[in-house]
Short mmCIF file of C-alpha atoms in Angstrom, two decimals:
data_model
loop_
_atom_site.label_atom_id
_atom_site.label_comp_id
_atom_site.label_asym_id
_atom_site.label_seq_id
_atom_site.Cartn_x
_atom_site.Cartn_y
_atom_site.Cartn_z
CA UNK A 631 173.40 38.21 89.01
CA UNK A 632 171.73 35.00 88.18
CA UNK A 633 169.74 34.72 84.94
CA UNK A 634 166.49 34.68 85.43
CA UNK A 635 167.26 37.86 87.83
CA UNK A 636 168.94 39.86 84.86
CA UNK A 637 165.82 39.17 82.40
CA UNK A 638 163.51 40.18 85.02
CA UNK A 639 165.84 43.44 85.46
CA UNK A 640 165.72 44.01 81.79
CA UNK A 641 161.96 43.55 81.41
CA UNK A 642 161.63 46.41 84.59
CA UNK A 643 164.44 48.86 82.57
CA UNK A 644 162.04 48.16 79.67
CA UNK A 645 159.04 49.48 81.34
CA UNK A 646 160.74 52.37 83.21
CA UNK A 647 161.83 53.76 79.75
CA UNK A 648 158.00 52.80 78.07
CA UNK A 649 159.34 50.22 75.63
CA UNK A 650 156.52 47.96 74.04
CA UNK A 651 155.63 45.17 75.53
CA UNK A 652 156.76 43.18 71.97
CA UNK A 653 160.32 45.17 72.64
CA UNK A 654 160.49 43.94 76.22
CA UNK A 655 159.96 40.16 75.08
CA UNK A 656 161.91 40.86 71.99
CA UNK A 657 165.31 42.12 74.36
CA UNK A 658 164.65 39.35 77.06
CA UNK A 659 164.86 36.63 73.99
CA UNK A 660 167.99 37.90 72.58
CA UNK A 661 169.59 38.63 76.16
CA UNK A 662 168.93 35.06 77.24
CA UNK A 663 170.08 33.51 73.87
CA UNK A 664 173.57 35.73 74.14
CA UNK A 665 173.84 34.61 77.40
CA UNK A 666 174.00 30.84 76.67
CA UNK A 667 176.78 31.69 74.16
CA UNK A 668 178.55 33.61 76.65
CA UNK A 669 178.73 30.13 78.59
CA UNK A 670 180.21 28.39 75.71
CA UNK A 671 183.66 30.70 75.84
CA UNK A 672 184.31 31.73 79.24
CA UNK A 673 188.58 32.64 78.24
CA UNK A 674 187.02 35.23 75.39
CA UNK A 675 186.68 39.27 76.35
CA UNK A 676 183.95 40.95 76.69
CA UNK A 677 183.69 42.56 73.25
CA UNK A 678 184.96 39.29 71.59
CA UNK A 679 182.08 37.46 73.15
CA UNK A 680 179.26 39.96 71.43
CA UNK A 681 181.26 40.51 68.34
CA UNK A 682 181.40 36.00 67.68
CA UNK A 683 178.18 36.06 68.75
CA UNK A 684 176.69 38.76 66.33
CA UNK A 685 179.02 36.92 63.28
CA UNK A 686 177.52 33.32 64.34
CA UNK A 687 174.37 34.88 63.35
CA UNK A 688 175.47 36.75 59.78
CA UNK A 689 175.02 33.78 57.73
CA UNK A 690 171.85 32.40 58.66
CA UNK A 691 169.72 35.97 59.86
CA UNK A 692 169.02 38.72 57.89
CA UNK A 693 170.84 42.61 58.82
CA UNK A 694 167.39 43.01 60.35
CA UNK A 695 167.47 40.49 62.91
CA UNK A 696 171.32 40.53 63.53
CA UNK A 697 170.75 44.23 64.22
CA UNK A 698 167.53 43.20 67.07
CA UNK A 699 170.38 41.60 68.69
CA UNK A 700 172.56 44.11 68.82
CA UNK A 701 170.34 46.61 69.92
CA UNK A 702 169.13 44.20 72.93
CA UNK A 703 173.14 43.09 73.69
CA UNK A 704 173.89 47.34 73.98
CA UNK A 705 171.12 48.12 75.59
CA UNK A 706 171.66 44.74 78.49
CA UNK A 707 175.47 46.43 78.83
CA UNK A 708 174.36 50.53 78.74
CA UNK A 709 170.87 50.17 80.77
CA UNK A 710 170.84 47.28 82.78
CA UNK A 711 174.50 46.04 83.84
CA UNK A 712 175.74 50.17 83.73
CA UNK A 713 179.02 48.83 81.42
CA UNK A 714 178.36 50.73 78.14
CA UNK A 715 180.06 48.54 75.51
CA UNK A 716 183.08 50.51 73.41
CA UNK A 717 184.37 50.47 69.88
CA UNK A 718 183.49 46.48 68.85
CA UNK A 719 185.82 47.36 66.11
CA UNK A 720 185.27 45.29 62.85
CA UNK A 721 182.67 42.36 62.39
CA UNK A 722 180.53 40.66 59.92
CA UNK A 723 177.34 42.24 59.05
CA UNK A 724 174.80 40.31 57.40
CA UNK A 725 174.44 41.75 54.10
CA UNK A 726 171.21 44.23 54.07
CA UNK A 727 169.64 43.47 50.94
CA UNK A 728 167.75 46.31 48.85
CA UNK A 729 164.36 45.22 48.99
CA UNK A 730 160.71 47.37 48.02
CA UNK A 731 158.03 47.12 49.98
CA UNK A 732 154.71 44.89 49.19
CA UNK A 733 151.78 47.22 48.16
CA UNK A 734 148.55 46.78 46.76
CA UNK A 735 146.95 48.79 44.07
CA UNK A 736 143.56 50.58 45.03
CA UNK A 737 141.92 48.00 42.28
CA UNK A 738 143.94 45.22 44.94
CA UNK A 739 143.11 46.78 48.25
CA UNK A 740 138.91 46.54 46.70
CA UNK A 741 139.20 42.88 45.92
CA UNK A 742 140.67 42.26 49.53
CA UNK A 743 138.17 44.50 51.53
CA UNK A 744 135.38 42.72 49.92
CA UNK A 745 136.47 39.47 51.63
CA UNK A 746 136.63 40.37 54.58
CA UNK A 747 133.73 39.83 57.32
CA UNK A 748 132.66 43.58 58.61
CA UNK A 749 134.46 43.65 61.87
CA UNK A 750 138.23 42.63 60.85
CA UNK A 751 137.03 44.84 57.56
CA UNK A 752 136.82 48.06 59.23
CA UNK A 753 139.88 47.52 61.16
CA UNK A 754 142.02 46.48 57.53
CA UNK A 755 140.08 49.96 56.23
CA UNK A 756 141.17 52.15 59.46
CA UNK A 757 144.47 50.64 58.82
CA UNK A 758 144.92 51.09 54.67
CA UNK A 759 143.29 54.55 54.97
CA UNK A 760 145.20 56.15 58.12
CA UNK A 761 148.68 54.37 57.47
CA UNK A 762 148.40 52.79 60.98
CA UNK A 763 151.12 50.30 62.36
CA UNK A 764 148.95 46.92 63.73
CA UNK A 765 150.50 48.35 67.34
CA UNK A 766 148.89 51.67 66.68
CA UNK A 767 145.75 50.38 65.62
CA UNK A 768 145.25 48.58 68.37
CA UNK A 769 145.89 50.89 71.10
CA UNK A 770 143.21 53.23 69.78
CA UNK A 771 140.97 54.79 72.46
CA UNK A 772 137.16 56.13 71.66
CA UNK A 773 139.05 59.71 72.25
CA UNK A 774 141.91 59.40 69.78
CA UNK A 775 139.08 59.30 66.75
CA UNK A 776 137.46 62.89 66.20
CA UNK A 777 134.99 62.51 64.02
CA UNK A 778 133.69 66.32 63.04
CA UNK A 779 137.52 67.46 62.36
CA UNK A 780 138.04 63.73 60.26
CA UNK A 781 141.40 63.04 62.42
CA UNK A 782 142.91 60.46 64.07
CA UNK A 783 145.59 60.88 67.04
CA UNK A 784 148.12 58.11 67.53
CA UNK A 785 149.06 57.97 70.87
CA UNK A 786 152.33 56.74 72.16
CA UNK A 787 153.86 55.54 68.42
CA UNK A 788 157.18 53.77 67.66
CA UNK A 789 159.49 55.99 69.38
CA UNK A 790 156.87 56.70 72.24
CA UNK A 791 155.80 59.55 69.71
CA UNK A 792 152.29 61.21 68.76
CA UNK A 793 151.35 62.16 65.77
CA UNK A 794 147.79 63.01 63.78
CA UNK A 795 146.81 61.31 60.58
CA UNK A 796 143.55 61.73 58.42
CA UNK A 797 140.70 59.50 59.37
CA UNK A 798 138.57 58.31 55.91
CA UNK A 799 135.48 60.06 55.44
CA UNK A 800 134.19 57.18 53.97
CA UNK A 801 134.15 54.99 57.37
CA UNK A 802 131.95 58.49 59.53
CA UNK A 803 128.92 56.54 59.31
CA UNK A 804 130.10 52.73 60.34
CA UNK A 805 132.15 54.03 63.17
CA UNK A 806 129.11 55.35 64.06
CA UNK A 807 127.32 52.63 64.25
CA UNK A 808 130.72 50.40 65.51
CA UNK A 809 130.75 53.17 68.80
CA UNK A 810 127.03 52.03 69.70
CA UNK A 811 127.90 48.60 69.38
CA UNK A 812 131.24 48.79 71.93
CA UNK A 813 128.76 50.92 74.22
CA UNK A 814 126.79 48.18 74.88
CA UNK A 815 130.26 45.99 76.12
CA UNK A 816 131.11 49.52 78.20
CA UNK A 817 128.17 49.69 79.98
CA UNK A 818 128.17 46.24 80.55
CA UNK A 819 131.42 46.38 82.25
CA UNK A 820 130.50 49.55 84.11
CA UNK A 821 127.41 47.30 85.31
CA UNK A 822 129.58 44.46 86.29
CA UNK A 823 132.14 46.79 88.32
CA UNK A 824 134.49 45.08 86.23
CA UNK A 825 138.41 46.32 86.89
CA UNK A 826 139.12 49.27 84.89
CA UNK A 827 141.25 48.64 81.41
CA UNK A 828 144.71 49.79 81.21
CA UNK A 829 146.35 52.58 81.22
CA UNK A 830 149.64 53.26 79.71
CA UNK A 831 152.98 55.39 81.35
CA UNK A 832 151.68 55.64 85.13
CA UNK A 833 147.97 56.96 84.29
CA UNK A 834 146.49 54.70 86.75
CA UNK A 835 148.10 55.98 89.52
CA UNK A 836 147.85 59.22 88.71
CA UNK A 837 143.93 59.17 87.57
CA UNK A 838 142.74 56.06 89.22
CA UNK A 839 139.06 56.29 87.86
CA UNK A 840 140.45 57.14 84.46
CA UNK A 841 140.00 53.61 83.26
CA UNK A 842 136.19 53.20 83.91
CA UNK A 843 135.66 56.17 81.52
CA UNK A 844 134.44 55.73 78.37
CA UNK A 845 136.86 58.61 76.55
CA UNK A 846 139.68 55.74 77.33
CA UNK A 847 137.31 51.98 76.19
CA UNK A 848 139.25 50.65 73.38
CA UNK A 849 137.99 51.68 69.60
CA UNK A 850 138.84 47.71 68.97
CA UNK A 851 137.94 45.55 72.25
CA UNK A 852 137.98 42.11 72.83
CA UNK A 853 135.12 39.97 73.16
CA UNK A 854 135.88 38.71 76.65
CA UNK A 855 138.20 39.72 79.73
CA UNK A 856 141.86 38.24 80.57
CA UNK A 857 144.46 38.24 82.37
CA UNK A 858 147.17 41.50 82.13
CA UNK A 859 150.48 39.36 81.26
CA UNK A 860 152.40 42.05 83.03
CA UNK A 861 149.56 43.12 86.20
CA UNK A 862 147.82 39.72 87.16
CA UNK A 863 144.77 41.84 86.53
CA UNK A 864 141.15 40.26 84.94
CA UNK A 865 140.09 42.68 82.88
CA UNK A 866 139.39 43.93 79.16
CA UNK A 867 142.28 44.51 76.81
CA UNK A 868 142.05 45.25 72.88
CA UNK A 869 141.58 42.10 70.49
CA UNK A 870 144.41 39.87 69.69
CA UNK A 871 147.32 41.50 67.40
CA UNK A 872 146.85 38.02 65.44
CA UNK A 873 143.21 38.89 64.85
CA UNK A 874 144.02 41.05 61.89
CA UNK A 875 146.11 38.90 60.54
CA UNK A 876 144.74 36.12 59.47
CA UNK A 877 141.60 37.86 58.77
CA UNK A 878 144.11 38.89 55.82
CA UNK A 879 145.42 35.79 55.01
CA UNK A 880 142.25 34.41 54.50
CA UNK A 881 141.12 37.03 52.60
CA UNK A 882 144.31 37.37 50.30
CA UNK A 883 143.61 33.81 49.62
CA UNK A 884 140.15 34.20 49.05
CA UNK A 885 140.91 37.31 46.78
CA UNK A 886 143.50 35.31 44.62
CA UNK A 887 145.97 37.84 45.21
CA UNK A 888 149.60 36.51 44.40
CA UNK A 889 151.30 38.70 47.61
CA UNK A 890 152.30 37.76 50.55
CA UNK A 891 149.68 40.35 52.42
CA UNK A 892 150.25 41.44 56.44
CA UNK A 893 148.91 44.25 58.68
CA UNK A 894 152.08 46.00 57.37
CA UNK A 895 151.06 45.79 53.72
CA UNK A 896 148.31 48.13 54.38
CA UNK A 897 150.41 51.15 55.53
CA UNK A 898 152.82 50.15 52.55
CA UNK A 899 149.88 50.72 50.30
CA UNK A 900 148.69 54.25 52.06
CA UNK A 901 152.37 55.77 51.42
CA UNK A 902 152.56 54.43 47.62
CA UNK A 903 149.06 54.91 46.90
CA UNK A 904 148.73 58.72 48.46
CA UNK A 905 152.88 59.43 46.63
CA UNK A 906 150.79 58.03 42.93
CA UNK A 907 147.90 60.20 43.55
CA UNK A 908 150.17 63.42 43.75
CA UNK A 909 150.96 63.84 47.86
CA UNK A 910 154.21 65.05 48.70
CA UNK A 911 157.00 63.34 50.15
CA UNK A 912 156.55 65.65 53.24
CA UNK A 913 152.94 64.75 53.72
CA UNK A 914 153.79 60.94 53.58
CA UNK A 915 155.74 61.23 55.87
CA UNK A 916 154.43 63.43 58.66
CA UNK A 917 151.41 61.10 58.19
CA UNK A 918 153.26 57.83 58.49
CA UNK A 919 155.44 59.66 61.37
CA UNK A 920 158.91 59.07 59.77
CA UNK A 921 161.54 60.87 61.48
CA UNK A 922 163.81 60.83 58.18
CA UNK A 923 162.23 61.55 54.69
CA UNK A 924 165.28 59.04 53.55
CA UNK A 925 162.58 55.93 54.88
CA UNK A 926 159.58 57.50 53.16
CA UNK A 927 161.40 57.66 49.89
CA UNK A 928 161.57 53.43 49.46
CA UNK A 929 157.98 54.01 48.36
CA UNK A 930 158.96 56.54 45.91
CA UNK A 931 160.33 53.23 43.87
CA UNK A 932 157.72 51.36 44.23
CA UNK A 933 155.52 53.48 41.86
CA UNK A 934 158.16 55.63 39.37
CA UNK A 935 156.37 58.60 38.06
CA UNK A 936 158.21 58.29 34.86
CA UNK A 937 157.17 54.63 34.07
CA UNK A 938 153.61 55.58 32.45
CA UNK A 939 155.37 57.71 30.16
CA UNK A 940 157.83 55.52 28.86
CA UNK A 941 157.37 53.17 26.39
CA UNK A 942 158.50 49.55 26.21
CA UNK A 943 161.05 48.34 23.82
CA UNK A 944 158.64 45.67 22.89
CA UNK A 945 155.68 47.59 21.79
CA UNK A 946 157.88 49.32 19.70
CA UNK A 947 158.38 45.88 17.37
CA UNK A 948 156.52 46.12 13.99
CA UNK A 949 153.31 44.78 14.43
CA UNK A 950 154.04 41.91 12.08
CA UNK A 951 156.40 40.27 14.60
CA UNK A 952 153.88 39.99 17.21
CA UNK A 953 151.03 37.96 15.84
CA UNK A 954 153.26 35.51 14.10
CA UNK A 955 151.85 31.77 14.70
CA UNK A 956 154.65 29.93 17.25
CA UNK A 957 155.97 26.99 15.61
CA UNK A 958 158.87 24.93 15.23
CA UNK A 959 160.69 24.83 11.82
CA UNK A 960 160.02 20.84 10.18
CA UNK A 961 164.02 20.69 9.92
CA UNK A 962 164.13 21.59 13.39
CA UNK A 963 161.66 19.46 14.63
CA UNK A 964 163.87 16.25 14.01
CA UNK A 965 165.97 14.72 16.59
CA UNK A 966 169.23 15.63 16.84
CA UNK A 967 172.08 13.05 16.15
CA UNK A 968 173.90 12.37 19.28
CA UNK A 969 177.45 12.91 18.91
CA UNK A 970 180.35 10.73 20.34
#
């Protein structure tokens, strides 16, 4: 099997067992980069080939990435070739480093929303206030958001799961008013005969007029039509996962906020804001569709209940010591004689 006809086999493995298109790209990358290392020591075994080529990475990846190839390298030997890989035995890991989060406070998240232009604003507020992944707030369809029971269904999640999360009150009346807007692009493409949009895990086979109905328009669509990457198909997709983005970079900038802000930060900030306000652990997680309460509980350090209570060491000074004038002792202030 030539190269170019093992990516391609990988990319239709990927789709037969509903991976993301990101995951698909992600595996093909790592796949073809293990592949020209395989070239460069023919004599080595099989399991010595993936376990130099996962060390050749420790010292200049993180344990994230170095994982990510991993994960593709199995995956290439379990699902594609049909040669699960055994006991690799030892290697070196990158080091995973103990890291929190980035968050904003709510008094943050305000100074960032109000630099935002509307549209990229009401996709940052969807985001912040239902704990959405950028992935999940993108694939939104007018029928995931029910706005009498305040709820919003992610379809298809990391995992290929669904969950339900809470949809802010405080956005009923501009999604309104952002539904009448996209009607206008619907009807427009329903006027046009345009192609329908797309339809995830087979739908368009099975409900072939399913895609010209406006239960299944995207909540966030683009401006214009393209081409489907994958079907060759001119039609209407959601709006570009870099749109978000830089709407926040600009905005962080804007904002003078001193973090390093992405789509991500905004579900960071749902989890430690709701755990601050009193939610449960449980709650956070269901909502941010965990499947361990372990990974909800980083964002229990970002915010330790018992901080407010405790008081600092240095407030504890007498207040005489803490409006003393700074200055530098005359005998000190001489140069000092330079010794031999």
């Amino acid at each position: 099997m030539t190269l170019p006809e093992m990516v391609e086999q990988v990319r239709i493995v990927c789709r037969m067992r509903r991976l993301s298109r990101h995951t698909e790209d992600c595996y093909s990358g790592w796949i073809t980069r293990f592949a020209a290392h395989v070239r460069t020591c023919p004599e080595l075994s099989r399991d010595e080939r993936v376990r130099t080529y996962l060390e050749k990475l420790a010292p200049r990846t993180s344990a994230s990435t170095q994982n990510q190839a991993l994960n593709a390298i199995v995956f290439l030997y379990r699902d594609v070739i049909k040669e699960p890989l055994g006991d690799l035995g030892k290697w070196a890991r990158a080091k995973r480093p103990a890291r929190l989060p980035t968050w904003l406070s709510p008094q943050e998240m305000q100074r960032l929303l109000d630099q935002m232009p509307p549209g990229t604003r009401m996709m940052a507020e969807l985001a912040y206030g239902s704990g959405l992944r950028v992935a999940e707030l993108l694939a939104l369809r007018i029928k995931d958001i029910d706005l009498d029971a305040h709820l919003v269904t992610v379809r298809g999640g990391k995992g290929d799961k669904d969950r339900i999360t809470v949809l802010p009150r405080s956005l009923m009346h501009r999604l309104h008013a952002h539904l009448n807007r996209i009607r206008v692009l619907y009807d427009g493409d329903r006027a046009a005969s345009a192609p329908p949009i797309y339809l995830p895990d087979g739908l368009e086979r099975k409900f072939p007029n399913a895609g010209r109905e406006w239960s299944w328009f995207w909540l966030w669509p683009a401006a214009s039509h393209s081409t489907d990457p994958r079907t060759g198909i001119h039609r209407r997709h959601h709006v570009h996962e870099d749109t978000l983005g830089k709407a926040l970079k600009l905005a962080t900038r804007k904002a003078g906020l001193h973090k390093r802000v992405t789509a991500h930060t905004l579900r960071h900030s749902f989890a430690t804001n709701l755990l601050a306000s009193g939610a449960s652990i449980t709650q956070v997680q269901e909502l941010l569709g965990h499947n361990s309460v372990e990974t909800t509980q980083v964002y229990l350090h970002c915010v330790p209940q018992f901080a407010a209570t405790i008081t600092s060491p240095l407030d504890a000074l007498p207040a005489a010591s803490n409006i003393l004038p700074f200055h530098v002792p005359s005998s000190q202030s001489q140069p000092l004689a330079r010794t031999a």
